mmCIF file of C-alpha atoms and ligand atoms in Angstrom:
data_model
loop_
_atom_site.group_PDB
_atom_site.id
_atom_site.type_symbol
_atom_site.label_atom_id
_atom_site.label_comp_id
_atom_site.label_asym_id
_atom_site.label_seq_id
_atom_site.Cartn_x
_atom_site.Cartn_y
_atom_site.Cartn_z
ATOM 1 C CA MET A 1 132.169 105.891 97.032
ATOM 2 C CA THR A 2 129.470 108.526 96.870
ATOM 3 C CA LYS A 3 127.611 109.196 100.006
ATOM 4 C CA LYS A 4 124.173 107.661 100.149
ATOM 5 C CA GLU A 5 121.028 109.684 100.663
ATOM 6 C CA VAL A 6 119.576 109.083 104.124
ATOM 7 C CA LEU A 7 115.943 107.906 103.994
ATOM 8 C CA LEU A 8 113.734 108.154 107.048
ATOM 9 C CA THR A 9 110.097 107.466 107.452
ATOM 10 C CA GLY A 10 107.727 105.901 109.951
ATOM 11 C CA ASP A 11 104.263 104.878 111.027
ATOM 12 C CA ARG A 12 102.262 105.249 114.182
ATOM 13 C CA PRO A 13 101.436 101.870 115.643
ATOM 14 C CA THR A 14 97.687 102.156 116.251
ATOM 15 C CA GLY A 15 96.634 98.939 114.423
ATOM 16 C CA LYS A 16 97.565 96.626 111.651
ATOM 17 C CA MET A 17 98.655 97.883 108.222
ATOM 18 C CA HIS A 18 96.244 97.701 105.284
ATOM 19 C CA LEU A 19 96.290 97.746 101.540
ATOM 20 C CA GLY A 20 96.156 101.518 101.512
ATOM 21 C CA HIS A 21 99.457 101.675 103.434
ATOM 22 C CA TYR A 22 100.877 99.044 101.165
ATOM 23 C CA ILE A 23 100.096 100.831 97.877
ATOM 24 C CA GLY A 24 100.537 104.366 99.163
ATOM 25 C CA SER A 25 103.790 103.849 100.945
ATOM 26 C CA PHE A 26 105.231 100.445 101.669
ATOM 27 C CA LYS A 27 105.674 99.316 98.050
ATOM 28 C CA ASN A 28 107.699 102.395 97.189
ATOM 29 C CA ARG A 29 109.620 102.154 100.439
ATOM 30 C CA VAL A 30 110.766 98.637 99.598
ATOM 31 C CA ARG A 31 111.711 99.703 96.137
ATOM 32 C CA MET A 32 113.779 102.568 97.484
ATOM 33 C CA GLN A 33 115.423 100.259 100.077
ATOM 34 C CA ASN A 34 116.292 97.713 97.353
ATOM 35 C CA SER A 35 117.697 100.383 94.959
ATOM 36 C CA GLY A 36 120.857 100.597 97.100
ATOM 37 C CA GLN A 37 120.802 104.404 96.735
ATOM 38 C CA TYR A 38 119.701 105.033 100.344
ATOM 39 C CA ASP A 39 120.590 104.421 103.892
ATOM 40 C CA PRO A 40 117.071 103.744 105.138
ATOM 41 C CA TYR A 41 115.754 104.308 108.648
ATOM 42 C CA ILE A 42 112.246 103.074 109.395
ATOM 43 C CA MET A 43 110.724 104.156 112.655
ATOM 44 C CA ILE A 44 107.758 102.814 114.558
ATOM 45 C CA ALA A 45 106.382 106.076 116.046
ATOM 46 C CA ASP A 46 105.049 104.767 119.440
ATOM 47 C CA THR A 47 105.652 108.125 121.187
ATOM 48 C CA GLN A 48 103.745 109.974 118.474
ATOM 49 C CA ALA A 49 100.887 107.378 118.792
ATOM 50 C CA LEU A 50 100.743 108.109 122.500
ATOM 51 C CA THR A 51 99.876 111.779 121.778
ATOM 52 C CA ASP A 52 96.260 110.739 121.429
ATOM 53 C CA ASN A 53 96.319 107.379 123.201
ATOM 54 C CA ALA A 54 97.996 108.197 126.500
ATOM 55 C CA ARG A 55 95.289 106.403 128.406
ATOM 56 C CA ASN A 56 95.416 103.348 126.261
ATOM 57 C CA PRO A 57 99.099 102.350 125.836
ATOM 58 C CA GLN A 58 98.206 98.685 125.523
ATOM 59 C CA LYS A 59 96.808 99.488 122.052
ATOM 60 C CA ILE A 60 100.211 100.818 121.054
ATOM 61 C CA LYS A 61 102.037 97.955 122.563
ATOM 62 C CA ASP A 62 99.859 95.461 120.789
ATOM 63 C CA SER A 63 100.197 97.145 117.496
ATOM 64 C CA LEU A 64 103.952 97.579 117.580
ATOM 65 C CA ILE A 65 104.600 93.957 116.860
ATOM 66 C CA GLU A 66 101.890 93.824 114.216
ATOM 67 C CA VAL A 67 103.464 96.779 112.391
ATOM 68 C CA ALA A 68 106.877 95.190 112.660
ATOM 69 C CA LEU A 69 105.450 91.978 111.167
ATOM 70 C CA ASP A 70 103.768 93.929 108.374
ATOM 71 C CA TYR A 71 107.198 95.561 107.638
ATOM 72 C CA LEU A 72 108.955 92.242 107.339
ATOM 73 C CA ALA A 73 106.134 90.729 105.379
ATOM 74 C CA VAL A 74 106.203 93.402 102.595
ATOM 75 C CA GLY A 75 109.990 93.042 102.285
ATOM 76 C CA LEU A 76 111.521 95.679 104.555
ATOM 77 C CA ASP A 77 114.704 93.952 105.407
ATOM 78 C CA PRO A 78 116.716 94.643 108.610
ATOM 79 C CA GLU A 79 119.927 93.780 106.662
ATOM 80 C CA LYS A 80 119.258 96.808 104.485
ATOM 81 C CA SER A 81 117.006 99.168 106.671
ATOM 82 C CA THR A 82 117.470 100.152 110.253
ATOM 83 C CA ILE A 83 114.046 99.403 111.806
ATOM 84 C CA PHE A 84 113.650 101.033 115.195
ATOM 85 C CA VAL A 85 111.320 102.197 117.980
ATOM 86 C CA GLN A 86 110.901 105.890 118.603
ATOM 87 C CA SER A 87 110.487 105.780 122.406
ATOM 88 C CA GLN A 88 113.752 103.987 122.703
ATOM 89 C CA ILE A 89 115.754 106.883 121.401
ATOM 90 C CA PRO A 90 116.033 109.461 124.231
ATOM 91 C CA ALA A 91 117.885 111.959 122.014
ATOM 92 C CA LEU A 92 114.618 112.444 120.022
ATOM 93 C CA HIS A 93 112.901 113.818 123.044
ATOM 94 C CA GLU A 94 115.887 116.079 123.811
ATOM 95 C CA LEU A 95 115.861 117.524 120.356
ATOM 96 C CA THR A 96 112.134 118.123 120.577
ATOM 97 C CA ALA A 97 112.638 120.126 123.656
ATOM 98 C CA TYR A 98 115.181 122.422 121.942
ATOM 99 C CA TYR A 99 113.127 122.749 118.686
ATOM 100 C CA LEU A 100 109.970 123.667 120.643
ATOM 101 C CA ASP A 101 111.649 126.958 121.636
ATOM 102 C CA LEU A 102 112.128 127.835 117.941
ATOM 103 C CA VAL A 103 108.461 127.367 117.022
ATOM 104 C CA SER A 104 105.500 129.624 117.980
ATOM 105 C CA VAL A 105 102.270 128.306 119.245
ATOM 106 C CA ALA A 106 100.513 130.151 116.431
ATOM 107 C CA ARG A 107 102.627 128.376 113.865
ATOM 108 C CA LEU A 108 101.710 125.007 115.374
ATOM 109 C CA GLU A 109 98.063 125.880 115.285
ATOM 110 C CA ARG A 110 98.244 126.634 111.552
ATOM 111 C CA ASN A 111 99.504 123.203 110.534
ATOM 112 C CA PRO A 112 96.626 122.095 108.322
ATOM 113 C CA THR A 113 97.019 118.340 108.913
ATOM 114 C CA VAL A 114 97.034 118.754 112.666
ATOM 115 C CA LYS A 115 94.119 121.194 112.432
ATOM 116 C CA ALA A 116 92.010 118.614 110.497
ATOM 117 C CA GLU A 117 93.016 115.786 112.887
ATOM 118 C CA ILE A 118 92.082 117.899 115.941
ATOM 119 C CA LYS A 119 88.690 118.539 114.412
ATOM 120 C CA GLN A 120 88.194 114.938 113.382
ATOM 121 C CA LYS A 121 89.198 113.510 116.771
ATOM 122 C CA GLY A 122 86.900 115.986 118.552
ATOM 123 C CA PHE A 123 89.296 116.870 121.367
ATOM 124 C CA GLY A 124 87.451 119.987 122.336
ATOM 125 C CA ASP A 125 89.027 121.576 125.446
ATOM 126 C CA SER A 126 91.081 118.499 126.228
ATOM 127 C CA LEU A 127 93.482 118.708 123.288
ATOM 128 C CA PRO A 128 96.705 117.178 124.631
ATOM 129 C CA ALA A 129 99.540 119.641 124.343
ATOM 130 C CA GLY A 130 101.694 116.708 122.998
ATOM 131 C CA PHE A 131 99.291 116.248 120.087
ATOM 132 C CA LEU A 132 99.637 119.914 119.038
ATOM 133 C CA ILE A 133 103.390 119.744 119.093
ATOM 134 C CA TYR A 134 103.859 116.353 117.383
ATOM 135 C CA PRO A 135 105.176 117.995 114.133
ATOM 136 C CA VAL A 136 108.027 119.289 116.211
ATOM 137 C CA SER A 137 108.844 115.834 117.503
ATOM 138 C CA GLN A 138 108.630 114.658 113.870
ATOM 139 C CA ALA A 139 111.211 117.258 113.001
ATOM 140 C CA ALA A 140 113.333 115.712 115.727
ATOM 141 C CA ASP A 141 112.927 112.227 114.126
ATOM 142 C CA ILE A 142 113.943 113.489 110.786
ATOM 143 C CA THR A 143 116.869 115.650 111.759
ATOM 144 C CA ALA A 144 118.344 113.243 114.284
ATOM 145 C CA PHE A 145 119.391 111.060 111.365
ATOM 146 C CA LYS A 146 120.191 114.010 109.055
ATOM 147 C CA ALA A 147 117.605 112.514 106.703
ATOM 148 C CA THR A 148 117.615 113.962 103.191
ATOM 149 C CA THR A 149 114.687 112.004 101.853
ATOM 150 C CA VAL A 150 111.388 111.387 103.572
ATOM 151 C CA PRO A 151 108.823 109.303 101.619
ATOM 152 C CA VAL A 152 105.389 110.083 103.163
ATOM 153 C CA GLY A 153 101.688 110.367 102.234
ATOM 154 C CA ASP A 154 100.205 113.735 100.942
ATOM 155 C CA ASP A 155 98.918 114.488 104.490
ATOM 156 C CA GLN A 156 102.496 114.587 105.819
ATOM 157 C CA ALA A 157 103.682 117.442 103.478
ATOM 158 C CA PRO A 158 102.945 120.120 106.143
ATOM 159 C CA MET A 159 105.156 118.214 108.604
ATOM 160 C CA LEU A 160 108.100 118.329 106.204
ATOM 161 C CA GLU A 161 107.485 121.979 105.577
ATOM 162 C CA GLN A 162 107.631 122.570 109.345
ATOM 163 C CA THR A 163 110.711 120.535 109.650
ATOM 164 C CA ARG A 164 112.487 122.492 107.020
ATOM 165 C CA GLU A 165 111.554 125.713 108.767
ATOM 166 C CA ILE A 166 112.944 124.359 112.023
ATOM 167 C CA VAL A 167 116.214 123.392 110.333
ATOM 168 C CA ARG A 168 116.641 126.771 108.788
ATOM 169 C CA THR A 169 115.745 128.623 112.006
ATOM 170 C CA PHE A 170 118.072 126.345 114.110
ATOM 171 C CA ASN A 171 121.105 126.702 111.779
ATOM 172 C CA HIS A 172 120.580 130.432 111.381
ATOM 173 C CA THR A 173 120.005 131.150 115.084
ATOM 174 C CA TYR A 174 123.061 129.346 116.222
ATOM 175 C CA GLY A 175 125.215 130.056 113.154
ATOM 176 C CA VAL A 176 125.891 126.406 112.245
ATOM 177 C CA ASP A 177 125.126 124.017 109.500
ATOM 178 C CA THR A 178 124.440 121.081 111.855
ATOM 179 C CA LEU A 179 120.977 120.162 110.651
ATOM 180 C CA VAL A 180 120.068 119.023 107.236
ATOM 181 C CA GLU A 181 116.929 120.082 105.339
ATOM 182 C CA PRO A 182 114.942 117.073 104.146
ATOM 183 C CA GLU A 183 113.027 116.610 100.934
ATOM 184 C CA ALA A 184 109.583 115.004 101.005
ATOM 185 C CA VAL A 185 108.952 112.273 98.488
ATOM 186 C CA LEU A 186 105.220 112.244 97.893
ATOM 187 C CA PRO A 187 103.214 109.595 96.102
ATOM 188 C CA PRO A 188 102.570 110.109 92.362
ATOM 189 C CA LYS A 189 99.443 112.182 91.750
ATOM 190 C CA GLY A 190 96.276 110.185 92.057
ATOM 191 C CA GLN A 191 98.070 107.329 93.691
ATOM 192 C CA GLY A 192 98.286 108.688 97.166
ATOM 193 C CA ARG A 193 95.147 107.313 98.633
ATOM 194 C CA LEU A 194 93.423 103.998 98.110
ATOM 195 C CA PRO A 195 89.620 104.333 98.715
ATOM 196 C CA GLY A 196 87.870 101.868 101.018
ATOM 197 C CA LEU A 197 85.873 98.801 100.072
ATOM 198 C CA ASP A 198 82.718 100.839 100.531
ATOM 199 C CA GLY A 199 83.792 103.616 98.206
ATOM 200 C CA ASN A 200 84.726 106.078 101.010
ATOM 201 C CA ALA A 201 87.703 108.166 99.903
ATOM 202 C CA LYS A 202 89.906 106.733 102.668
ATOM 203 C CA MET A 203 90.621 103.195 103.671
ATOM 204 C CA SER A 204 90.757 103.063 107.410
ATOM 205 C CA LYS A 205 90.343 100.827 110.416
ATOM 206 C CA SER A 206 87.768 103.125 112.020
ATOM 207 C CA LEU A 207 85.548 103.059 108.937
ATOM 208 C CA GLY A 208 85.632 99.265 108.830
ATOM 209 C CA ASN A 209 86.468 99.352 105.074
ATOM 210 C CA ALA A 210 90.028 97.901 104.992
ATOM 211 C CA ILE A 211 91.746 94.945 103.636
ATOM 212 C CA TYR A 212 94.649 94.069 105.945
ATOM 213 C CA LEU A 213 97.932 92.690 104.872
ATOM 214 C CA SER A 214 97.280 90.020 107.537
ATOM 215 C CA ASP A 215 93.823 88.982 106.265
ATOM 216 C CA SER A 216 93.367 85.358 105.399
ATOM 217 C CA LYS A 217 92.594 84.231 101.905
ATOM 218 C CA GLU A 218 88.857 83.682 103.027
ATOM 219 C CA GLU A 219 88.675 87.153 104.638
ATOM 220 C CA LEU A 220 90.100 88.695 101.444
ATOM 221 C CA THR A 221 87.488 86.966 99.221
ATOM 222 C CA LYS A 222 84.629 87.905 101.589
ATOM 223 C CA LYS A 223 85.724 91.521 101.558
ATOM 224 C CA VAL A 224 86.155 91.710 97.729
ATOM 225 C CA MET A 225 82.761 90.072 97.216
ATOM 226 C CA SER A 226 81.221 92.866 99.438
ATOM 227 C CA MET A 227 82.797 95.733 97.552
ATOM 228 C CA TYR A 228 80.929 98.745 96.371
ATOM 229 C CA THR A 229 80.403 98.634 92.625
ATOM 230 C CA ASP A 230 77.582 100.471 90.713
ATOM 231 C CA PRO A 231 74.167 100.735 92.410
ATOM 232 C CA THR A 232 72.496 101.333 89.026
ATOM 233 C CA HIS A 233 73.844 98.052 87.651
ATOM 234 C CA VAL A 234 70.892 95.969 88.816
ATOM 235 C CA ARG A 235 70.659 93.214 86.244
ATOM 236 C CA VAL A 236 73.636 91.622 84.522
ATOM 237 C CA GLU A 237 72.321 92.925 81.130
ATOM 238 C CA ASP A 238 72.274 96.483 82.261
ATOM 239 C CA PRO A 239 75.023 98.855 81.165
ATOM 240 C CA GLY A 240 77.315 99.526 84.208
ATOM 241 C CA HIS A 241 79.503 102.359 85.263
ATOM 242 C CA VAL A 242 83.211 102.040 85.960
ATOM 243 C CA GLU A 243 83.856 105.442 87.570
ATOM 244 C CA GLY A 244 83.404 105.250 91.304
ATOM 245 C CA ASN A 245 83.146 101.464 91.004
ATOM 246 C CA MET A 246 85.685 100.164 93.491
ATOM 247 C CA VAL A 247 86.299 96.973 91.580
ATOM 248 C CA PHE A 248 87.625 98.937 88.647
ATOM 249 C CA THR A 249 89.377 101.505 90.755
ATOM 250 C CA TYR A 250 91.308 98.597 92.466
ATOM 251 C CA LEU A 251 91.972 96.870 89.102
ATOM 252 C CA ASP A 252 93.413 100.057 87.756
ATOM 253 C CA ILE A 253 95.886 100.131 90.618
ATOM 254 C CA PHE A 254 96.675 96.479 91.192
ATOM 255 C CA ASP A 255 96.273 94.662 87.824
ATOM 256 C CA PRO A 256 99.398 94.880 85.722
ATOM 257 C CA ASP A 257 97.405 93.566 82.766
ATOM 258 C CA LYS A 258 96.086 96.907 81.512
ATOM 259 C CA GLU A 259 94.557 95.546 78.293
ATOM 260 C CA LYS A 260 92.543 93.006 80.138
ATOM 261 C CA VAL A 261 91.192 95.777 82.462
ATOM 262 C CA ALA A 262 90.345 97.984 79.410
ATOM 263 C CA GLN A 263 88.346 95.010 77.858
ATOM 264 C CA LEU A 264 86.540 94.296 81.109
ATOM 265 C CA LYS A 265 85.590 97.953 81.444
ATOM 266 C CA ALA A 266 84.258 98.000 77.874
ATOM 267 C CA ASP A 267 82.222 94.826 78.519
ATOM 268 C CA TYR A 268 80.830 96.117 81.818
ATOM 269 C CA GLN A 269 79.774 99.486 80.271
ATOM 270 C CA LYS A 270 78.044 97.697 77.355
ATOM 271 C CA GLY A 271 76.123 95.408 79.776
ATOM 272 C CA GLY A 272 76.198 91.649 80.178
ATOM 273 C CA LEU A 273 79.138 91.449 82.620
ATOM 274 C CA GLY A 274 78.077 90.674 86.121
ATOM 275 C CA ASP A 275 79.553 92.033 89.393
ATOM 276 C CA VAL A 276 80.266 88.602 90.692
ATOM 277 C CA LYS A 277 82.576 87.883 87.720
ATOM 278 C CA ILE A 278 84.582 91.111 87.990
ATOM 279 C CA LYS A 279 84.813 90.635 91.770
ATOM 280 C CA ARG A 280 86.144 87.069 91.336
ATOM 281 C CA TYR A 281 88.744 88.367 88.906
ATOM 282 C CA LEU A 282 89.803 91.186 91.211
ATOM 283 C CA ASN A 283 90.073 88.641 94.026
ATOM 284 C CA GLU A 284 92.530 86.645 91.995
ATOM 285 C CA VAL A 285 94.600 89.746 91.273
ATOM 286 C CA LEU A 286 94.752 90.743 94.866
ATOM 287 C CA GLU A 287 95.423 87.199 96.044
ATOM 288 C CA LYS A 288 98.398 87.019 93.700
ATOM 289 C CA GLU A 289 99.820 90.155 95.307
ATOM 290 C CA LEU A 290 98.891 89.346 98.891
ATOM 291 C CA ALA A 291 99.523 85.594 99.212
ATOM 292 C CA PRO A 292 103.284 85.915 99.451
ATOM 293 C CA ILE A 293 103.016 88.794 101.975
ATOM 294 C CA ARG A 294 100.565 86.687 104.073
ATOM 295 C CA GLU A 295 102.934 83.670 103.947
ATOM 296 C CA ARG A 296 106.035 85.684 104.953
ATOM 297 C CA ARG A 297 104.003 87.254 107.718
ATOM 298 C CA ALA A 298 102.944 84.013 109.099
ATOM 299 C CA GLU A 299 106.516 82.774 108.983
ATOM 300 C CA PHE A 300 107.878 85.731 110.939
ATOM 301 C CA ALA A 301 104.945 85.608 113.369
ATOM 302 C CA LYS A 302 106.196 82.151 114.521
ATOM 303 C CA ASP A 303 109.057 83.774 116.343
ATOM 304 C CA LYS A 304 107.994 87.057 117.808
ATOM 305 C CA GLN A 305 110.999 87.147 120.121
ATOM 306 C CA ALA A 306 113.282 87.287 117.025
ATOM 307 C CA VAL A 307 111.202 90.307 115.794
ATOM 308 C CA TYR A 308 111.643 92.111 119.123
ATOM 309 C CA ASP A 309 115.420 91.292 119.004
ATOM 310 C CA MET A 310 115.533 92.868 115.524
ATOM 311 C CA LEU A 311 113.820 95.977 116.796
ATOM 312 C CA GLU A 312 116.136 96.157 119.732
ATOM 313 C CA ALA A 313 119.184 95.914 117.527
ATOM 314 C CA GLY A 314 117.841 98.537 115.173
ATOM 315 C CA SER A 315 117.051 100.827 118.045
ATOM 316 C CA LYS A 316 120.523 100.450 119.428
ATOM 317 C CA LYS A 317 122.041 101.440 116.120
ATOM 318 C CA ALA A 318 119.654 104.378 115.725
ATOM 319 C CA ASN A 319 120.294 105.512 119.176
ATOM 320 C CA ALA A 320 123.971 105.917 118.593
ATOM 321 C CA ILE A 321 123.435 108.117 115.542
ATOM 322 C CA ALA A 322 120.634 110.245 117.172
ATOM 323 C CA GLU A 323 122.910 110.674 120.243
ATOM 324 C CA GLN A 324 125.671 111.969 118.027
ATOM 325 C CA THR A 325 123.410 114.564 116.514
ATOM 326 C CA ALA A 326 122.169 115.608 119.932
ATOM 327 C CA LYS A 327 125.751 116.143 120.973
ATOM 328 C CA GLU A 328 126.294 118.449 117.955
ATOM 329 C CA VAL A 329 123.069 120.240 118.724
ATOM 330 C CA ARG A 330 124.098 120.853 122.357
ATOM 331 C CA GLU A 331 127.432 122.165 121.138
ATOM 332 C CA ALA A 332 125.714 124.459 118.614
ATOM 333 C CA ILE A 333 123.584 125.978 121.361
ATOM 334 C CA GLY A 334 126.608 126.178 123.701
ATOM 335 C CA PHE A 335 125.524 123.568 126.174
ATOM 336 C CA ASN A 336 128.784 121.735 126.076
ATOM 337 C CA TYR A 337 130.039 122.936 129.411
ATOM 338 C CA PHE A 338 132.234 120.025 130.336
ATOM 339 C CA SER A 339 134.059 119.282 127.079
HETATM 340 N N1 LIG B 401 103.244 111.064 111.247
HETATM 341 C C1 LIG B 401 103.557 109.884 110.570
HETATM 342 C C2 LIG B 401 102.245 109.154 110.305
HETATM 343 O O1 LIG B 401 101.193 109.532 110.717
HETATM 344 C C3 LIG B 401 104.480 108.980 111.340
HETATM 345 C C4 LIG B 401 105.863 109.638 111.577
HETATM 346 C C5 LIG B 401 106.364 109.940 112.836
HETATM 347 C C6 LIG B 401 106.831 110.024 110.624
HETATM 348 N N2 LIG B 401 107.567 110.539 112.640
HETATM 349 C C7 LIG B 401 107.906 110.515 111.357
HETATM 350 C C8 LIG B 401 106.841 109.982 109.220
HETATM 351 C C9 LIG B 401 109.060 111.018 110.658
HETATM 352 C C10 LIG B 401 108.019 110.434 108.528
HETATM 353 C C11 LIG B 401 109.025 111.000 109.287
HETATM 354 O O2 LIG B 401 102.244 108.040 109.800
#
């Protein structure tokens, strides 16, 4: 039997997951899981979420179960994937401590994603040290499982670059090949980011422009009917624009019937096709995709204890693997005094 690639990825539990997460990440993750080519580890990154929520841990606690339900609803399967919770794996924190000594502060300050987040979150002088160093803890997450394959969004590419550097530095410094360099798997070009309902480049909770995997049928319809289309398309007879029109942007992504979309676009551009009509159609397309997810989610939500039990079992399994890597890392450094 050939050895499977080890897949690791994760999410910060700071809210429920939305359609942007689904299309940019979950769908592909489930596909990879079901291909049988990987040994997948899926981590709920509560410790990382704490780096900018230290004074509001309740938010993380509440979100943890929601994220777990979203995972199960989209088809992540604990029979095939090890789903676990970051804070429950002490070895990750130990590895972080060792790796921090191999990374300069200047290097951390250059990470473009962290830089942008610091600016966007407006930390000013109160930037938590833990936030600045979270890419190092992410390197611990990845290397603890000797992950080879890390499917992530485009914004995570710098984290993978930093992880690869840490792996090379560690192995070189201690003359070992203990750690494994991971490869990022980024979304196909143009598919990385789903814009929001309002046309904003990013779908996000804070912008209030998201469709959640847990939204009811009625909520979905209401949101679709409120979508940003073409402000110059005032009367039905007017010719309309499809570029930057969220209904067509979403149809391009979600409707498998490309011919139908092309026809609708042509009709809309010519004039005579109303916004209500195209919105109703998009609503049908999205409902078809989301209804089974919503139903599965409601089913799993009936027994939250079972979901916590699943996370506990996953964390136990993950812990044993991470602990083994930490042992090898201690040996590599020479901190194995008693064996
Ligand atoms: N930073 C990732 C996010 O913002 C979450 C994450 C934490 C992660 N550790 C990871 C992703 C390790 C991939 C690998 O969603």
